[in-house]
Amino acid sequence: MKKVLITGITGQDGSYLADMLLEKGYKVYGMVRRSSVEKLDRIEHIRDKINFVQADLLDQLSIITIIKQVNPDEVYNLAAMSFVPTSWSQPVLTGEFTGIGVTRMLEAVRLVNKDIRFYQASSSEMFGKVKEIPQTENTPFHPRSPYGVAKVYGHYITVNYRESYDIFAASGILFNHESPRRGLEFVTKKVTNAVAKIKLGLLDYLYLGNMDSKRDWGFSKDYVEAMWLMLQQDKPDDFVIATGESHSVKEWVQASFECLGMDWEKYVKIDQKFIRPAEVDLLVGDSSKAQKVLGWKPKVNFDQLVKIMVEYDYNQLKKANNI
Ligand code: NAP
Ligand code: F7E
């Protein structure tokens, strides 16, 4: 039985990855940090099947200890401070978690067992002010937030440990991916949740920031499959994972309201507090390398994703409010 250690198992991607690896017959270990209240909502349905180990990205010895204890075949490093606006209010902490945290993970792998295969959750935010359209594995980076800068560090330290120590370290450059399990503050989930609330009479208006930026939105469940495929190859490499389609925030809003038969313009207002100090205007990825080498391709498109998320939020809220 193969053993896997997932950092960030309580997050959106960690939960879908755990679902998938349990189905594949892996023994799943999840790294969690100490908290005064449990935050296992996304993995409640599989909590009895997961072996929890406690460590923190800030604490080198705790990471070495759990890697020694588990001695996994594969490590997926998904833990990070992942919300872009918070990276301006907590830039140093973001650097520690999202940047240096990767080095701590790689150091632990290097010290304990160099045969462990390592996946790093890199991000399309690294492209930022994009140098070409669409973005590929060879597009130069120009990050636009402390989060993006930290991810560039995490990406290159992963490449460096691969080249310096011959560690099987792969980096997935994933474009935005969403799901019903997405955190409430991210724009897709914020919108679908508000649409459902407005339809049910639980909310009057939705306040947003820049509605003109464009994103390449995919489905998290499709994307965790690409992570796994990267660690099953003969050699480690970097891969862009994207749908190749780009839509504006406004299009997401319009499609979400239309899903429940409403006109978005009656309910959406702009609030300056959601405008960022620097914006990433346009992201669209070219995943042809992943399609060719990994045999991966996205299954869920933009319209299907909107529908999945709106219907989920509507049904959940209806049930929770006895409507
Ligand atoms: P998420 O839902 O925000 O989950 C982040 C996870 O990291 C949570 O489990 C969180 O644990 C954990 N974490 C944060 N700080 C930690 C620390 N100091 N020590 C240990 N664990 C810590 O993120 P996601 O959307 O699943 O994304 C997964 C990864 O992919 C992240 O690295 C993200 O930056 C990257 N990424 C995401 C996207 C996307 O569109 N979703 C795209 C590209 C890259 P708690 O529950 O304790 O807070
Ligand atoms: O913003 C605009 C905002 O916060 C998307 C993370 O998973 O993907 C994610 O980062 C766009 C931006 O995601 C609101 O200005 C307008 O242009 O959903 P988001 P993100 O910043 O693209 C990358 C790939 C990651 O790696 C990150 O971890 O939507 N926007 N109004 C808004 N965004 C938010 N959050 N809230 C608004 O009210």
GROMACS .gro file of C-alpha atoms and ligand atoms in nm:
model
  409
    1MET     CA    1   0.000   0.000   0.000
    2LYS     CA    2   0.149   0.335  -0.107
    3LYS     CA    3   0.170   0.608   0.158
    4VAL     CA    4   0.101   0.973   0.084
    5LEU     CA    5   0.140   1.286   0.294
    6ILE     CA    6  -0.081   1.582   0.201
    7THR     CA    7  -0.015   1.926   0.348
    8GLY     CA    8  -0.320   2.154   0.328
    9ILE     CA    9  -0.553   1.854   0.353
   10THR     CA   10  -0.823   2.070   0.517
   11GLY     CA   11  -0.829   2.302   0.211
   12GLN     CA   12  -1.024   2.276  -0.113
   13ASP     CA   13  -0.764   2.083  -0.316
   14GLY     CA   14  -0.636   1.876  -0.023
   15SER     CA   15  -0.985   1.741   0.039
   16TYR     CA   16  -1.043   1.639  -0.325
   17LEU     CA   17  -0.693   1.491  -0.350
   18ALA     CA   18  -0.755   1.286  -0.034
   19ASP     CA   19  -1.086   1.159  -0.178
   20MET     CA   20  -0.910   1.052  -0.497
   21LEU     CA   21  -0.606   0.889  -0.335
   22LEU     CA   22  -0.821   0.693  -0.089
   23GLU     CA   23  -1.015   0.560  -0.388
   24LYS     CA   24  -0.684   0.459  -0.548
   25GLY     CA   25  -0.596   0.260  -0.236
   26TYR     CA   26  -0.332   0.490  -0.082
   27LYS     CA   27  -0.279   0.515   0.292
   28VAL     CA   28  -0.344   0.888   0.339
   29TYR     CA   29  -0.166   1.102   0.599
   30GLY     CA   30  -0.282   1.461   0.639
   31MET     CA   31  -0.070   1.734   0.791
   32VAL     CA   32  -0.275   1.967   1.009
   33ARG     CA   33  -0.174   2.257   1.228
   34ARG     CA   34  -0.294   2.289   1.584
   35SER     CA   35  -0.617   2.483   1.623
   36SER     CA   36  -0.844   2.551   1.920
   37VAL     CA   37  -1.140   2.437   1.711
   38GLU     CA   38  -1.142   2.163   1.448
   39LYS     CA   39  -1.153   2.277   1.084
   40LEU     CA   40  -1.229   1.946   0.917
   41ASP     CA   41  -1.554   2.041   0.738
   42ARG     CA   42  -1.423   1.957   0.390
   43ILE     CA   43  -1.297   1.614   0.497
   44GLU     CA   44  -1.565   1.525   0.753
   45HIS     CA   45  -1.692   1.245   0.524
   46ILE     CA   46  -1.349   1.073   0.516
   47ARG     CA   47  -1.200   1.177   0.851
   48ASP     CA   48  -1.199   0.819   0.984
   49LYS     CA   49  -0.987   0.707   0.689
   50ILE     CA   50  -0.721   0.977   0.727
   51ASN     CA   51  -0.420   0.957   0.956
   52PHE     CA   52  -0.365   1.306   1.093
   53VAL     CA   53  -0.014   1.427   1.180
   54GLN     CA   54   0.046   1.764   1.343
   55ALA     CA   55   0.302   2.011   1.205
   56ASP     CA   56   0.325   2.366   1.078
   57LEU     CA   57   0.490   2.514   0.769
   58LEU     CA   58   0.666   2.760   1.001
   59ASP     CA   59   0.826   2.488   1.212
   60GLN     CA   60   1.111   2.298   1.046
   61LEU     CA   61   1.155   2.031   1.313
   62SER     CA   62   0.784   1.945   1.317
   63ILE     CA   63   0.797   1.881   0.941
   64ILE     CA   64   1.110   1.665   0.962
   65THR     CA   65   0.949   1.468   1.245
   66ILE     CA   66   0.631   1.383   1.056
   67ILE     CA   67   0.816   1.296   0.735
   68LYS     CA   68   1.038   1.061   0.938
   69GLN     CA   69   0.734   0.914   1.112
   70VAL     CA   70   0.528   0.862   0.793
   71ASN     CA   71   0.809   0.802   0.540
   72PRO     CA   72   0.565   0.856   0.252
   73ASP     CA   73   0.612   0.755  -0.112
   74GLU     CA   74   0.463   1.086  -0.223
   75VAL     CA   75   0.425   1.432  -0.067
   76TYR     CA   76   0.179   1.690  -0.202
   77ASN     CA   77   0.261   2.035  -0.065
   78LEU     CA   78  -0.071   2.216  -0.093
   79ALA     CA   79  -0.055   2.417   0.231
   80ALA     CA   80  -0.014   2.790   0.186
   81MET     CA   81  -0.164   3.128   0.267
   82SER     CA   82  -0.365   3.121  -0.056
   83PHE     CA   83  -0.585   3.434  -0.051
   84VAL     CA   84  -0.426   3.709  -0.262
   85PRO     CA   85  -0.567   4.020  -0.077
   86THR     CA   86  -0.439   3.891   0.259
   87SER     CA   87  -0.091   3.876   0.111
   88TRP     CA   88  -0.082   4.259   0.108
   89SER     CA   89  -0.193   4.287   0.471
   90GLN     CA   90   0.038   4.003   0.586
   91PRO     CA   91   0.326   4.001   0.334
   92VAL     CA   92   0.591   3.867   0.569
   93LEU     CA   93   0.376   3.580   0.695
   94THR     CA   94   0.278   3.502   0.335
   95GLY     CA   95   0.648   3.480   0.247
   96GLU     CA   96   0.707   3.244   0.539
   97PHE     CA   97   0.411   3.011   0.465
   98THR     CA   98   0.388   3.020   0.089
   99GLY     CA   99   0.755   3.074   0.004
  100ILE     CA  100   1.001   2.956   0.271
  101GLY     CA  101   0.753   2.685   0.380
  102VAL     CA  102   0.833   2.506   0.054
  103THR     CA  103   1.204   2.501   0.139
  104ARG     CA  104   1.123   2.358   0.482
  105MET     CA  105   0.926   2.077   0.315
  106LEU     CA  106   1.204   2.010   0.063
  107GLU     CA  107   1.473   2.016   0.333
  108ALA     CA  108   1.278   1.755   0.528
  109VAL     CA  109   1.252   1.533   0.217
  110ARG     CA  110   1.624   1.579   0.145
  111LEU     CA  111   1.724   1.489   0.501
  112VAL     CA  112   1.486   1.197   0.557
  113ASN     CA  113   1.458   1.018   0.222
  114LYS     CA  114   1.553   1.155  -0.118
  115ASP     CA  115   1.337   0.893  -0.293
  116ILE     CA  116   1.016   1.062  -0.177
  117ARG     CA  117   0.832   1.217  -0.473
  118PHE     CA  118   0.737   1.581  -0.412
  119TYR     CA  119   0.460   1.793  -0.565
  120GLN     CA  120   0.460   2.173  -0.529
  121ALA     CA  121   0.138   2.373  -0.573
  122SER     CA  122   0.259   2.655  -0.798
  123SER     CA  123   0.018   2.910  -0.939
  124SER     CA  124  -0.077   3.111  -1.246
  125GLU     CA  125  -0.047   3.417  -1.017
  126MET     CA  126   0.326   3.390  -1.093
  127PHE     CA  127   0.254   3.515  -1.449
  128GLY     CA  128   0.081   3.826  -1.309
  129LYS     CA  129   0.131   4.104  -1.564
  130VAL     CA  130   0.145   3.853  -1.844
  131LYS     CA  131   0.428   3.854  -2.095
  132GLU     CA  132   0.243   3.641  -2.352
  133ILE     CA  133  -0.101   3.498  -2.424
  134PRO     CA  134  -0.168   3.214  -2.356
  135GLN     CA  135   0.079   3.136  -2.076
  136THR     CA  136   0.294   2.822  -2.098
  137GLU     CA  137   0.568   2.659  -1.886
  138ASN     CA  138   0.815   2.893  -2.065
  139THR     CA  139   0.634   3.223  -2.012
  140PRO     CA  140   0.843   3.459  -1.791
  141PHE     CA  141   0.698   3.547  -1.451
  142HIS     CA  142   0.591   3.897  -1.336
  143PRO     CA  143   0.398   3.845  -1.010
  144ARG     CA  144   0.165   4.126  -0.897
  145SER     CA  145   0.111   4.044  -0.528
  146PRO     CA  146   0.319   3.929  -0.231
  147TYR     CA  147   0.138   3.595  -0.279
  148GLY     CA  148   0.255   3.572  -0.640
  149VAL     CA  149   0.610   3.663  -0.539
  150ALA     CA  150   0.612   3.395  -0.268
  151LYS     CA  151   0.485   3.136  -0.519
  152VAL     CA  152   0.765   3.226  -0.762
  153TYR     CA  153   1.014   3.153  -0.482
  154GLY     CA  154   0.837   2.823  -0.404
  155HIS     CA  155   0.844   2.728  -0.770
  156TYR     CA  156   1.212   2.799  -0.823
  157ILE     CA  157   1.325   2.633  -0.499
  158THR     CA  158   1.139   2.321  -0.617
  159VAL     CA  159   1.322   2.334  -0.951
  160ASN     CA  160   1.647   2.397  -0.765
  161TYR     CA  161   1.611   2.094  -0.533
  162ARG     CA  162   1.535   1.881  -0.839
  163GLU     CA  163   1.851   2.005  -1.010
  164SER     CA  164   2.076   2.017  -0.700
  165TYR     CA  165   1.984   1.694  -0.524
  166ASP     CA  166   1.816   1.485  -0.793
  167ILE     CA  167   1.492   1.482  -0.593
  168PHE     CA  168   1.175   1.390  -0.786
  169ALA     CA  169   1.022   1.735  -0.738
  170ALA     CA  170   0.744   1.841  -0.975
  171SER     CA  171   0.574   2.177  -0.991
  172GLY     CA  172   0.217   2.216  -1.112
  173ILE     CA  173   0.143   2.567  -1.240
  174LEU     CA  174  -0.229   2.556  -1.181
  175PHE     CA  175  -0.467   2.822  -1.304
  176ASN     CA  176  -0.770   2.918  -1.091
  177HIS     CA  177  -0.977   2.616  -0.997
  178GLU     CA  178  -1.300   2.619  -0.807
  179SER     CA  179  -1.566   2.389  -0.661
  180PRO     CA  180  -1.845   2.384  -0.405
  181ARG     CA  181  -1.563   2.344  -0.148
  182ARG     CA  182  -1.393   2.673  -0.249
  183GLY     CA  183  -1.336   2.922   0.037
  184LEU     CA  184  -1.615   3.181   0.070
  185GLU     CA  185  -1.391   3.484   0.013
  186PHE     CA  186  -1.279   3.382  -0.339
  187VAL     CA  187  -1.483   3.554  -0.609
  188THR     CA  188  -1.651   3.247  -0.765
  189LYS     CA  189  -1.784   3.111  -0.437
  190LYS     CA  190  -1.865   3.459  -0.304
  191VAL     CA  191  -2.084   3.513  -0.612
  192THR     CA  192  -2.259   3.174  -0.622
  193ASN     CA  193  -2.327   3.191  -0.248
  194ALA     CA  194  -2.472   3.542  -0.280
  195VAL     CA  195  -2.683   3.446  -0.582
  196ALA     CA  196  -2.838   3.160  -0.387
  197LYS     CA  197  -2.898   3.384  -0.083
  198ILE     CA  198  -3.060   3.657  -0.295
  199LYS     CA  199  -3.288   3.401  -0.463
  200LEU     CA  200  -3.392   3.269  -0.120
  201GLY     CA  201  -3.454   3.620   0.017
  202LEU     CA  202  -3.160   3.601   0.258
  203LEU     CA  203  -2.952   3.885   0.104
  204ASP     CA  204  -3.026   4.210  -0.082
  205TYR     CA  205  -2.704   4.299  -0.265
  206LEU     CA  206  -2.367   4.157  -0.363
  207TYR     CA  207  -2.063   4.389  -0.328
  208LEU     CA  208  -1.764   4.325  -0.555
  209GLY     CA  209  -1.439   4.486  -0.672
  210ASN     CA  210  -1.292   4.476  -1.023
  211MET     CA  211  -1.531   4.292  -1.254
  212ASP     CA  212  -1.318   4.329  -1.569
  213SER     CA  213  -1.031   4.096  -1.479
  214LYS     CA  214  -1.029   3.765  -1.665
  215ARG     CA  215  -0.949   3.422  -1.530
  216ASP     CA  216  -0.907   3.070  -1.668
  217TRP     CA  217  -1.140   2.885  -1.429
  218GLY     CA  218  -1.139   2.504  -1.400
  219PHE     CA  219  -1.279   2.244  -1.160
  220SER     CA  220  -1.068   2.145  -0.858
  221LYS     CA  221  -1.161   1.777  -0.888
  222ASP     CA  222  -1.014   1.768  -1.242
  223TYR     CA  223  -0.700   1.949  -1.129
  224VAL     CA  224  -0.604   1.716  -0.841
  225GLU     CA  225  -0.592   1.434  -1.095
  226ALA     CA  226  -0.322   1.628  -1.283
  227MET     CA  227  -0.120   1.661  -0.959
  228TRP     CA  228  -0.122   1.285  -0.913
  229LEU     CA  229  -0.031   1.219  -1.278
  230MET     CA  230   0.274   1.446  -1.240
  231LEU     CA  231   0.414   1.219  -0.968
  232GLN     CA  232   0.356   0.900  -1.173
  233GLN     CA  233   0.592   1.000  -1.457
  234ASP     CA  234   0.944   0.866  -1.521
  235LYS     CA  235   1.096   1.208  -1.456
  236PRO     CA  236   0.989   1.520  -1.267
  237ASP     CA  237   0.890   1.831  -1.460
  238ASP     CA  238   0.674   2.147  -1.453
  239PHE     CA  239   0.327   2.155  -1.606
  240VAL     CA  240   0.068   2.423  -1.675
  241ILE     CA  241  -0.281   2.302  -1.584
  242ALA     CA  242  -0.562   2.512  -1.731
  243THR     CA  243  -0.874   2.496  -1.946
  244GLY     CA  244  -0.751   2.737  -2.216
  245GLU     CA  245  -1.070   2.945  -2.181
  246SER     CA  246  -1.077   3.286  -2.018
  247HIS     CA  247  -1.381   3.469  -1.880
  248SER     CA  248  -1.425   3.797  -1.696
  249VAL     CA  249  -1.556   3.823  -1.341
  250LYS     CA  250  -1.857   3.999  -1.497
  251GLU     CA  251  -1.926   3.692  -1.713
  252TRP     CA  252  -1.908   3.468  -1.404
  253VAL     CA  253  -2.153   3.699  -1.227
  254GLN     CA  254  -2.393   3.711  -1.521
  255ALA     CA  255  -2.388   3.332  -1.572
  256SER     CA  256  -2.443   3.268  -1.200
  257PHE     CA  257  -2.745   3.500  -1.173
  258GLU     CA  258  -2.887   3.359  -1.498
  259CYS     CA  259  -2.864   3.009  -1.352
  260LEU     CA  260  -3.141   3.104  -1.107
  261GLY     CA  261  -3.328   3.321  -1.358
  262MET     CA  262  -3.216   3.662  -1.225
  263ASP     CA  263  -3.072   3.978  -1.380
  264TRP     CA  264  -2.736   4.053  -1.211
  265GLU     CA  265  -2.750   4.427  -1.275
  266LYS     CA  266  -3.027   4.468  -1.016
  267TYR     CA  267  -2.823   4.317  -0.735
  268VAL     CA  268  -2.450   4.389  -0.784
  269LYS     CA  269  -2.273   4.697  -0.647
  270ILE     CA  270  -1.906   4.795  -0.653
  271ASP     CA  271  -1.723   4.847  -0.325
  272GLN     CA  272  -1.379   5.009  -0.354
  273LYS     CA  273  -1.250   4.802  -0.061
  274PHE     CA  274  -1.236   4.496  -0.290
  275ILE     CA  275  -1.012   4.669  -0.547
  276ARG     CA  276  -0.652   4.542  -0.517
  277PRO     CA  277  -0.332   4.754  -0.503
  278ALA     CA  278  -0.218   4.573  -0.821
  279GLU     CA  279  -0.434   4.352  -1.040
  280VAL     CA  280  -0.374   4.051  -1.262
  281ASP     CA  281  -0.585   4.149  -1.562
  282LEU     CA  282  -0.583   3.842  -1.781
  283LEU     CA  283  -0.492   3.480  -1.729
  284VAL     CA  284  -0.533   3.204  -1.986
  285GLY     CA  285  -0.325   2.889  -1.983
  286ASP     CA  286  -0.198   2.656  -2.251
  287SER     CA  287  -0.197   2.305  -2.104
  288SER     CA  288  -0.088   2.124  -2.422
  289LYS     CA  289   0.227   1.988  -2.255
  290ALA     CA  290   0.016   1.828  -1.979
  291GLN     CA  291  -0.227   1.696  -2.239
  292LYS     CA  292   0.056   1.539  -2.438
  293VAL     CA  293   0.280   1.407  -2.158
  294LEU     CA  294   0.031   1.332  -1.880
  295GLY     CA  295  -0.270   1.250  -2.098
  296TRP     CA  296  -0.465   1.501  -1.884
  297LYS     CA  297  -0.748   1.722  -1.996
  298PRO     CA  298  -1.019   1.918  -1.814
  299LYS     CA  299  -1.364   1.758  -1.802
  300VAL     CA  300  -1.574   2.046  -1.665
  301ASN     CA  301  -1.615   2.369  -1.864
  302PHE     CA  302  -1.710   2.722  -1.754
  303ASP     CA  303  -2.090   2.685  -1.783
  304GLN     CA  304  -2.090   2.346  -1.611
  305LEU     CA  305  -1.874   2.481  -1.328
  306VAL     CA  306  -2.106   2.777  -1.268
  307LYS     CA  307  -2.405   2.540  -1.261
  308ILE     CA  308  -2.237   2.293  -1.022
  309MET     CA  309  -2.153   2.572  -0.775
  310VAL     CA  310  -2.481   2.768  -0.794
  311GLU     CA  311  -2.696   2.457  -0.756
  312TYR     CA  312  -2.487   2.330  -0.465
  313ASP     CA  313  -2.509   2.662  -0.278
  314TYR     CA  314  -2.881   2.699  -0.348
  315ASN     CA  315  -2.965   2.347  -0.222
  316GLN     CA  316  -2.742   2.377   0.086
  317LEU     CA  317  -2.881   2.715   0.189
  318LYS     CA  318  -3.240   2.606   0.128
  319LYS     CA  319  -3.188   2.305   0.354
  320ALA     CA  320  -2.997   2.496   0.623
  321ASN     CA  321  -3.270   2.764   0.643
  322ASN     CA  322  -3.566   2.521   0.624
  323ILE     CA  323  -3.701   2.691   0.313
  324NAP     P1  324  -0.703   2.659   0.059
  324NAP     O1  325  -0.840   2.604   0.044
  324NAP     O2  326  -0.685   2.799   0.104
  324NAP     O3  327  -0.622   2.564   0.160
  324NAP     C1  328  -0.498   2.600   0.214
  324NAP     C2  329  -0.451   2.494   0.312
  324NAP     O4  330  -0.323   2.531   0.365
  324NAP     C3  331  -0.544   2.471   0.432
  324NAP     O5  332  -0.554   2.333   0.455
  324NAP     C4  333  -0.467   2.540   0.546
  324NAP     O6  334  -0.492   2.483   0.671
  324NAP     C5  335  -0.324   2.508   0.506
  324NAP     N1  336  -0.225   2.594   0.574
  324NAP     C6  337  -0.215   2.729   0.563
  324NAP     N2  338  -0.112   2.771   0.638
  324NAP     C7  339  -0.056   2.664   0.698
  324NAP     C8  340   0.053   2.642   0.787
  324NAP     N3  341   0.126   2.743   0.833
  324NAP     N4  342   0.083   2.517   0.826
  324NAP     C9  343   0.008   2.414   0.782
  324NAP     N5  344  -0.097   2.426   0.698
  324NAP    C10  345  -0.129   2.550   0.656
  324NAP     O7  346  -0.621   2.644  -0.079
  324NAP     P2  347  -0.655   2.558  -0.212
  324NAP     O8  348  -0.742   2.638  -0.300
  324NAP     O9  349  -0.693   2.420  -0.172
  324NAP    O10  350  -0.512   2.556  -0.280
  324NAP    C11  351  -0.415   2.457  -0.252
  324NAP    C12  352  -0.277   2.505  -0.291
  324NAP    O11  353  -0.274   2.535  -0.430
  324NAP    C13  354  -0.232   2.634  -0.221
  324NAP    O12  355  -0.093   2.626  -0.205
  324NAP    C14  356  -0.265   2.744  -0.321
  324NAP    O13  357  -0.184   2.857  -0.300
  324NAP    C15  358  -0.235   2.671  -0.451
  324NAP     N6  359  -0.309   2.715  -0.568
  324NAP    C16  360  -0.443   2.725  -0.565
  324NAP    C17  361  -0.514   2.760  -0.680
  324NAP    C18  362  -0.664   2.768  -0.681
  324NAP    O14  363  -0.720   2.828  -0.774
  324NAP     N7  364  -0.733   2.707  -0.586
  324NAP    C19  365  -0.443   2.784  -0.799
  324NAP    C20  366  -0.304   2.770  -0.800
  324NAP    C21  367  -0.238   2.734  -0.683
  324NAP     P3  368  -0.601   2.545   0.776
  324NAP    O15  369  -0.729   2.469   0.746
  324NAP    O16  370  -0.540   2.511   0.906
  324NAP    O17  371  -0.613   2.692   0.750
  325F7E     O1  372  -1.007   3.674  -0.747
  325F7E     C1  373  -1.164   3.986  -0.871
  325F7E     C2  374  -1.022   3.998  -0.818
  325F7E     O2  375  -0.973   3.602  -0.511
  325F7E     C3  376  -1.031   3.661  -0.885
  325F7E     C4  377  -0.629   3.189  -0.557
  325F7E     O3  378  -0.675   3.055  -0.552
  325F7E     O4  379  -0.628   3.186  -0.797
  325F7E     C5  380  -0.679   3.254  -0.684
  325F7E     O5  381  -0.640   3.391  -0.685
  325F7E     C6  382  -1.055   3.796  -0.949
  325F7E     C7  383  -0.950   3.903  -0.915
  325F7E     O6  384  -0.875   3.465  -0.702
  325F7E     C8  385  -1.388   4.048  -0.594
  325F7E     O7  386  -0.976   4.133  -0.822
  325F7E     C9  387  -1.362   4.122  -0.796
  325F7E     O8  388  -0.918   3.974  -1.033
  325F7E     O9  389  -1.116   3.460  -0.664
  325F7E     P1  390  -0.999   3.548  -0.648
  325F7E     P2  391  -0.728   3.506  -0.750
  325F7E    O10  392  -0.684   3.633  -0.690
  325F7E    O11  393  -0.725   3.497  -0.899
  325F7E    C10  394  -0.483   3.183  -0.805
  325F7E    C11  395  -0.447   3.104  -0.928
  325F7E    C12  396  -0.420   3.137  -0.681
  325F7E    O12  397  -0.315   3.075  -0.683
  325F7E    C13  398  -0.476   3.188  -0.553
  325F7E    O13  399  -0.436   3.107  -0.444
  325F7E    O14  400  -1.179   3.848  -0.901
  325F7E     N1  401  -1.266   4.027  -0.774
  325F7E     N2  402  -1.438   4.137  -0.686
  325F7E    C14  403  -1.280   3.980  -0.650
  325F7E     N3  404  -1.210   3.886  -0.584
  325F7E    C15  405  -1.248   3.857  -0.456
  325F7E     N4  406  -1.183   3.762  -0.388
  325F7E     N5  407  -1.355   3.924  -0.396
  325F7E    C16  408  -1.426   4.020  -0.461
  325F7E    O15  409  -1.520   4.077  -0.404
   0.00000   0.00000   0.00000
